Amino acid sequence: MTILDNPPDANEALKALLALDEPKKARSVNSRAKGAAVEREFCAMVATHLGLSCKRNLEQSRSGGHDIQGLDGWAPEIKARAEQPPRGALLNMWAQTLDQANAVQARPVLAVKVNRKGWTFYIDAAELRPDIWQPCKSWVAIEPEDFFQYARGIM
């Protein structure tokens, strides 16, 4: 007997197709919750290291803008990933970070948290050595504590 001899009920086929989408929906909800959690964690680090109160930009999805407000002079873009992002993904994240920072004339900082590996911050290389690096061309990966030490030094 083949599928042509006994065609599946159309409703059953539709239910099967809809069931394939359910895990994707759950992942997107979990992804948003995970993103919100790491944004709150970033704000807690800012409070601990700089004594500043910052908050999530709740309009970022609808109106655009960087992820965190209250870190004056900086436009933080926060990302959470299960694994270390490949270079291409980092380039896309950095491009988004630059766009958000340029829109508000602030310094770009990309903070990426990788599961079980912790945080890495990326800042414009010209931020550290404007005499040798072109602005917004290259990034430098630094530890969170180094970023906060640098930010504290220029405040």
XYZ file of C-alpha atoms in Angstrom:
155
model
C 0.000 0.000 0.000
C 1.329 3.455 -0.904
C 0.366 6.948 0.200
C -1.603 7.257 -3.029
C -3.759 4.269 -2.052
C -4.495 5.755 1.368
C -4.002 9.581 1.319
C -3.586 11.174 4.741
C -6.422 13.221 6.138
C -5.828 16.904 5.255
C -6.421 17.963 8.859
C -3.874 15.477 10.109
C -1.301 16.734 7.604
C -2.005 20.335 8.649
C -1.663 19.423 12.335
C 1.671 17.750 11.612
C 2.929 20.849 9.814
C 1.776 23.135 12.621
C 3.470 20.909 15.187
C 6.769 21.469 13.397
C 6.475 25.205 14.140
C 5.807 24.793 17.868
C 9.427 24.249 18.965
C 10.473 27.317 16.941
C 7.895 29.458 18.750
C 9.073 28.156 22.110
C 12.677 28.896 21.170
C 11.891 32.477 20.176
C 10.114 33.093 23.484
C 13.014 31.502 25.349
C 15.444 33.549 23.265
C 13.715 36.792 24.259
C 13.696 35.765 27.909
C 17.376 34.824 27.697
C 18.188 38.167 26.048
C 16.316 40.065 28.757
C 18.129 38.088 31.466
C 21.594 38.889 30.092
C 20.639 42.541 29.668
C 19.673 42.632 33.362
C 22.938 40.869 34.223
C 24.863 43.507 32.255
C 23.047 46.266 34.191
C 23.998 44.551 37.446
C 27.665 44.516 36.360
C 27.457 48.232 35.539
C 26.038 48.900 39.005
C 28.737 46.806 40.675
C 31.720 48.166 38.748
C 30.674 51.746 38.011
C 28.019 52.488 40.613
C 25.590 53.529 37.882
C 21.972 52.584 37.527
C 21.097 51.555 34.000
C 18.060 49.896 32.526
C 16.951 47.911 29.539
C 15.653 49.836 26.542
C 12.213 48.263 26.300
C 11.508 50.097 23.026
C 14.532 48.595 21.250
C 12.512 46.078 19.220
C 9.828 48.521 18.118
C 11.655 51.843 17.874
C 15.234 50.684 17.515
C 18.142 51.836 19.590
C 20.795 50.213 21.697
C 19.911 47.694 24.393
C 20.836 49.560 27.587
C 20.165 53.116 28.743
C 22.050 54.904 31.501
C 25.667 54.183 30.601
C 26.224 57.728 29.365
C 28.482 58.091 26.358
C 28.182 54.402 25.457
C 25.667 52.510 23.322
C 25.741 48.919 24.616
C 24.497 46.097 22.438
C 24.042 42.899 24.467
C 23.994 39.392 22.988
C 23.583 35.924 24.482
C 24.775 32.859 22.624
C 24.961 29.143 23.323
C 28.372 28.920 21.642
C 31.132 31.328 20.654
C 29.829 33.132 17.570
C 31.853 32.648 14.382
C 33.592 35.658 12.870
C 30.782 36.354 10.389
C 28.196 36.495 13.156
C 30.457 38.782 15.195
C 30.853 41.075 12.185
C 27.063 41.315 11.890
C 26.722 42.015 15.622
C 29.465 44.647 15.433
C 27.789 46.318 12.437
C 24.537 46.529 14.401
C 26.430 47.917 17.401
C 28.076 50.589 15.246
C 24.743 51.560 13.675
C 23.094 51.937 17.079
C 26.031 53.922 18.492
C 26.302 56.229 15.489
C 22.571 56.969 15.657
C 23.015 58.473 19.142
C 26.626 59.664 18.708
C 27.917 57.383 21.455
C 30.787 54.915 21.781
C 29.983 51.384 20.617
C 30.319 48.457 23.008
C 29.216 44.935 22.159
C 28.897 42.604 25.148
C 28.518 38.904 24.301
C 27.769 36.253 26.903
C 28.459 32.672 25.836
C 26.966 29.853 27.878
C 29.457 28.332 30.338
C 32.228 30.654 29.065
C 31.190 34.057 30.321
C 31.379 37.531 28.861
C 33.561 39.168 26.222
C 33.251 42.870 25.446
C 34.166 44.388 22.093
C 35.034 48.067 21.717
C 36.305 50.191 18.860
C 40.081 49.766 18.530
C 40.346 53.513 17.835
C 38.944 54.058 21.322
C 42.216 52.773 22.760
C 44.682 53.940 20.081
C 43.182 56.652 17.876
C 46.664 57.414 16.577
C 46.889 54.077 14.739
C 43.320 52.786 14.247
C 40.561 54.258 12.094
C 37.315 54.839 14.014
C 34.649 52.143 13.566
C 36.915 49.932 11.464
C 38.288 47.341 13.909
C 37.316 46.059 17.307
C 39.231 44.921 20.365
C 37.966 42.053 22.538
C 38.453 42.726 26.247
C 37.405 41.246 29.550
C 34.455 42.899 31.319
C 36.649 44.142 34.183
C 38.985 45.827 31.689
C 36.055 47.528 29.982
C 34.751 48.855 33.289
C 38.231 50.034 34.297
C 38.544 51.875 30.977
C 35.024 53.350 31.204
C 35.707 54.487 34.776
C 38.912 56.164 33.618
C 37.203 58.286 30.965
C 34.121 59.242 32.991
